[in-house]
Amino acid sequence: MAQIVSPSLLSANFGNLQEDLKMINSSKADWLHIDIMDGVFVPNLSFGPPVLKYVAELCNKPLDVHLMVVNPMNYLQAMKDINARIMNIHYEACTHLHRAVTQIKEAGMMAGVTLNPSTPVCLLKDIIGELDLVLLMSVNPGFGGQKFIPHTVDKVRELRELIDTAGSKALIEVDGGVNATTGALLAQAGSNALVAGNAVFKDPDPHAVISALSAL
Ligand code: DX5
Ligand code: ZN
């Protein structure tokens, strides 16, 4: 099955974002993955609404936003304002997940729920029918360029079974340490979408990497 490819802006050259966004616009990438970090939920900061506004104006791909923040629903309006296609919130950051997912969908976006590597897939059992996407972290969130955690492949298999049994339409996306090798294992296990930061932006031929991932 072909994969949706979502290059992660975190690995782009922030000294010349316009150049990297041009590359993304002319590429076969399906989405652009945007990592928002608050320095509390994860031990790092990235960028916020002012940079996002500029990225949204320059990018012609749907925005796949991954919020690594403690109160993600505080950013619902900001996500709507930049016309995000997907709003991904962490399971670990949401006490009232059902309400949050409902609000995201009512705001006209796809609702994505993200799981840290240590959070089991079975915790989604009672909400899987409501979700548009599940984002499985294959590294501990906070930084690009980390090593892929192999157990994620088992989690993709388990999630695929949960989704199919429930008749859910949720897509399975995986984020962290994804390249052609790890991506092939994920695709075989039943993923639909792959996030890739370093593998795309640090390669001399990003277009070839995007095409290779998309063909998996
Ligand atoms: C990590 C971020 C990822 C990151 C992936 O916290 O959520 O999206 O940019 O980067 P790579 O593909 O380099 O692991
Ligand atoms: Zn991410």
Short mmCIF file of C-alpha atoms and ligand atoms in Angstrom, two decimals:
data_model
loop_
_atom_site.label_atom_id
_atom_site.label_comp_id
_atom_site.label_asym_id
_atom_site.label_seq_id
_atom_site.Cartn_x
_atom_site.Cartn_y
_atom_site.Cartn_z
CA MET A 1 0.00 0.00 0.00
CA ALA A 2 1.38 3.45 -0.91
CA GLN A 3 2.22 5.72 2.00
CA ILE A 4 1.21 9.31 2.63
CA VAL A 5 4.48 11.24 3.15
CA SER A 6 4.66 14.10 5.64
CA PRO A 7 8.13 15.70 5.77
CA SER A 8 8.84 17.25 9.19
CA LEU A 9 9.69 20.94 9.04
CA LEU A 10 11.70 20.64 12.27
CA SER A 11 14.66 19.34 10.23
CA ALA A 12 14.47 22.13 7.64
CA ASN A 13 16.99 24.96 7.45
CA PHE A 14 15.50 27.73 9.59
CA GLY A 15 18.06 30.12 8.16
CA ASN A 16 16.36 29.73 4.79
CA LEU A 17 12.89 28.31 5.30
CA GLN A 18 11.61 29.76 2.06
CA GLU A 19 14.01 27.59 0.05
CA ASP A 20 12.97 24.40 1.87
CA LEU A 21 9.27 25.26 1.52
CA LYS A 22 9.79 25.73 -2.22
CA MET A 23 11.30 22.25 -2.34
CA ILE A 24 8.30 20.83 -0.43
CA ASN A 25 5.81 22.62 -2.69
CA SER A 26 7.39 21.15 -5.81
CA SER A 27 7.76 17.67 -4.30
CA LYS A 28 5.45 14.66 -4.14
CA ALA A 29 4.98 15.14 -0.39
CA ASP A 30 1.33 14.80 0.62
CA TRP A 31 1.40 16.86 3.83
CA LEU A 32 3.83 19.06 5.75
CA HIS A 33 4.39 17.92 9.36
CA ILE A 34 4.73 20.77 11.86
CA ASP A 35 6.08 20.16 15.37
CA ILE A 36 4.98 22.60 18.06
CA MET A 37 6.84 22.21 21.39
CA ASP A 38 6.31 24.15 24.60
CA GLY A 39 9.39 23.20 26.66
CA VAL A 40 7.06 21.63 29.28
CA PHE A 41 5.41 18.60 27.68
CA VAL A 42 8.74 17.93 25.95
CA PRO A 43 12.21 19.18 26.95
CA ASN A 44 12.56 21.47 23.93
CA LEU A 45 11.04 24.53 22.28
CA SER A 46 10.31 24.87 18.56
CA PHE A 47 8.22 27.67 17.09
CA GLY A 48 4.76 29.18 17.52
CA PRO A 49 1.97 31.01 15.70
CA PRO A 50 4.01 33.88 14.14
CA VAL A 51 6.32 31.45 12.31
CA LEU A 52 3.42 29.15 11.55
CA LYS A 53 1.46 31.92 9.90
CA TYR A 54 4.35 32.52 7.50
CA VAL A 55 4.78 28.79 6.82
CA ALA A 56 1.05 28.40 6.15
CA GLU A 57 1.15 31.26 3.64
CA LEU A 58 4.12 29.84 1.75
CA CYS A 59 3.24 26.15 1.79
CA ASN A 60 0.78 24.65 -0.68
CA LYS A 61 0.55 21.26 1.09
CA PRO A 62 -2.01 20.41 3.79
CA LEU A 63 -0.58 21.07 7.26
CA ASP A 64 -0.25 18.10 9.63
CA VAL A 65 0.30 19.77 13.00
CA HIS A 66 1.73 17.82 15.95
CA LEU A 67 1.22 19.65 19.24
CA MET A 68 3.72 18.61 21.93
CA VAL A 69 2.26 20.95 24.54
CA VAL A 70 0.51 20.54 27.89
CA ASN A 71 -2.78 22.26 27.02
CA PRO A 72 -3.21 21.56 23.30
CA MET A 73 -6.82 22.74 23.18
CA ASN A 74 -5.64 26.28 23.96
CA TYR A 75 -4.43 26.29 20.34
CA LEU A 76 -7.65 25.18 18.63
CA GLN A 77 -8.36 28.65 17.22
CA ALA A 78 -4.71 29.14 16.17
CA MET A 79 -4.87 25.84 14.27
CA LYS A 80 -8.10 26.89 12.60
CA ASP A 81 -6.58 30.24 11.69
CA ILE A 82 -3.71 28.63 9.80
CA ASN A 83 -6.18 26.25 8.13
CA ALA A 84 -4.49 23.11 9.51
CA ARG A 85 -5.73 19.89 7.89
CA ILE A 86 -4.89 17.71 10.89
CA MET A 87 -4.62 18.70 14.55
CA ASN A 88 -2.67 16.04 16.47
CA ILE A 89 -2.93 16.17 20.24
CA HIS A 90 -1.13 13.86 22.66
CA TYR A 91 -3.16 11.28 24.58
CA GLU A 92 -0.86 11.99 27.56
CA ALA A 93 -1.77 15.71 27.52
CA CYS A 94 -5.58 15.32 27.42
CA THR A 95 -7.81 14.39 30.34
CA HIS A 96 -11.05 14.85 28.38
CA LEU A 97 -9.95 13.36 25.10
CA HIS A 98 -13.46 12.70 23.75
CA ARG A 99 -14.43 16.35 24.19
CA ALA A 100 -11.18 17.52 22.60
CA VAL A 101 -11.59 15.25 19.57
CA THR A 102 -15.19 16.40 19.10
CA GLN A 103 -14.13 20.06 19.21
CA ILE A 104 -11.34 19.53 16.67
CA LYS A 105 -13.79 17.89 14.24
CA GLU A 106 -16.42 20.59 14.83
CA ALA A 107 -13.73 23.13 13.92
CA GLY A 108 -13.42 21.41 10.52
CA MET A 109 -10.08 19.67 11.03
CA MET A 110 -9.09 16.00 11.12
CA ALA A 111 -8.67 14.84 14.71
CA GLY A 112 -5.41 13.01 15.40
CA VAL A 113 -4.37 11.45 18.70
CA THR A 114 -0.69 10.86 19.34
CA LEU A 115 0.79 8.14 21.56
CA ASN A 116 4.23 8.31 23.18
CA PRO A 117 6.36 5.15 22.82
CA SER A 118 5.40 3.94 26.32
CA THR A 119 1.64 4.49 25.92
CA PRO A 120 -0.18 1.30 24.88
CA VAL A 121 -2.43 1.16 21.83
CA CYS A 122 -5.24 -0.55 23.82
CA LEU A 123 -5.94 2.76 25.62
CA LEU A 124 -7.58 3.99 22.39
CA LYS A 125 -10.18 1.21 22.35
CA ASP A 126 -13.12 3.39 23.43
CA ILE A 127 -12.32 6.33 21.16
CA ILE A 128 -10.94 4.72 18.01
CA GLY A 129 -14.28 5.05 16.17
CA GLU A 130 -14.15 8.84 16.60
CA LEU A 131 -10.61 9.37 15.32
CA ASP A 132 -9.44 10.43 11.87
CA LEU A 133 -5.81 9.57 12.60
CA VAL A 134 -3.53 8.01 15.22
CA LEU A 135 0.05 9.25 15.31
CA LEU A 136 2.39 6.67 16.86
CA MET A 137 5.66 8.11 18.16
CA SER A 138 8.61 5.89 17.27
CA VAL A 139 10.98 8.10 19.32
CA ASN A 140 10.42 10.03 22.54
CA PRO A 141 9.12 13.37 21.26
CA GLY A 142 11.18 16.54 21.47
CA PHE A 143 13.98 16.23 18.93
CA GLY A 144 14.61 15.31 15.32
CA GLY A 145 17.27 12.82 14.27
CA GLN A 146 16.69 10.20 16.99
CA LYS A 147 16.94 6.44 16.64
CA PHE A 148 13.80 4.51 15.69
CA ILE A 149 12.30 2.35 18.48
CA PRO A 150 11.69 -1.07 16.85
CA HIS A 151 8.74 -2.00 19.12
CA THR A 152 6.70 0.59 17.15
CA VAL A 153 6.30 -1.98 14.37
CA ASP A 154 4.38 -4.26 16.79
CA LYS A 155 2.27 -1.26 17.85
CA VAL A 156 1.34 -0.56 14.22
CA ARG A 157 0.19 -4.17 13.84
CA GLU A 158 -1.87 -3.99 17.03
CA LEU A 159 -3.40 -0.66 16.03
CA ARG A 160 -4.24 -1.94 12.55
CA GLU A 161 -6.17 -4.79 14.16
CA LEU A 162 -7.98 -2.44 16.57
CA ILE A 163 -8.97 -0.12 13.71
CA ASP A 164 -10.14 -2.90 11.41
CA THR A 165 -12.11 -4.67 14.15
CA ALA A 166 -13.85 -1.43 15.13
CA GLY A 167 -14.54 -0.48 11.51
CA SER A 168 -12.79 2.84 12.21
CA LYS A 169 -11.60 5.09 9.38
CA ALA A 170 -8.55 6.25 11.37
CA LEU A 171 -5.26 6.48 9.47
CA ILE A 172 -2.06 5.22 11.12
CA GLU A 173 0.83 7.70 10.96
CA VAL A 174 4.29 7.10 12.44
CA ASP A 175 6.78 9.75 13.56
CA GLY A 176 10.46 9.50 14.52
CA GLY A 177 13.53 7.89 12.95
CA VAL A 178 11.63 7.00 9.78
CA ASN A 179 13.72 6.28 6.67
CA ALA A 180 13.39 3.86 3.74
CA THR A 181 14.41 0.88 5.93
CA THR A 182 12.22 1.53 8.98
CA GLY A 183 9.46 2.87 6.72
CA ALA A 184 9.30 -0.44 4.85
CA LEU A 185 8.74 -2.32 8.13
CA LEU A 186 6.00 0.12 9.15
CA ALA A 187 4.25 -0.06 5.78
CA GLN A 188 4.28 -3.87 5.91
CA ALA A 189 2.76 -3.74 9.40
CA GLY A 190 -0.12 -1.57 8.17
CA SER A 191 0.82 2.12 8.44
CA ASN A 192 -0.78 4.70 6.11
CA ALA A 193 1.41 7.76 6.64
CA LEU A 194 5.07 8.38 7.42
CA VAL A 195 6.63 11.48 8.96
CA ALA A 196 10.28 12.02 8.01
CA GLY A 197 12.50 14.88 9.17
CA ASN A 198 16.18 14.13 8.89
CA ALA A 199 15.70 11.46 6.23
CA VAL A 200 14.22 14.09 3.88
CA PHE A 201 15.91 17.39 4.75
CA LYS A 202 19.43 16.12 5.41
CA ASP A 203 19.58 14.10 2.20
CA PRO A 204 21.20 15.64 -0.88
CA ASP A 205 18.21 14.41 -2.94
CA PRO A 206 15.07 15.03 -0.84
CA HIS A 207 12.76 14.46 -3.83
CA ALA A 208 14.12 10.92 -4.27
CA VAL A 209 13.62 10.19 -0.55
CA ILE A 210 10.02 11.44 -0.66
CA SER A 211 9.28 9.32 -3.74
CA ALA A 212 10.89 6.24 -2.16
CA LEU A 213 8.87 6.60 1.04
CA SER A 214 5.69 7.21 -0.89
CA ALA A 215 6.19 3.99 -2.90
CA LEU A 216 6.47 1.80 0.24
C1 DX5 B 1 10.00 14.61 17.25
C2 DX5 B 1 9.09 15.16 16.20
C3 DX5 B 1 9.31 14.60 14.86
C4 DX5 B 1 10.68 14.87 14.28
C5 DX5 B 1 11.01 13.70 13.38
O1 DX5 B 1 9.58 15.03 18.47
O2 DX5 B 1 7.74 14.87 16.55
O3 DX5 B 1 8.30 15.00 13.95
O4 DX5 B 1 10.77 16.06 13.55
O5 DX5 B 1 12.32 13.83 12.94
P1 DX5 B 1 13.15 12.59 12.40
O6 DX5 B 1 12.42 12.03 11.23
O7 DX5 B 1 14.48 13.19 12.06
O8 DX5 B 1 13.23 11.57 13.53
ZN ZN B 2 6.19 15.22 15.02
#
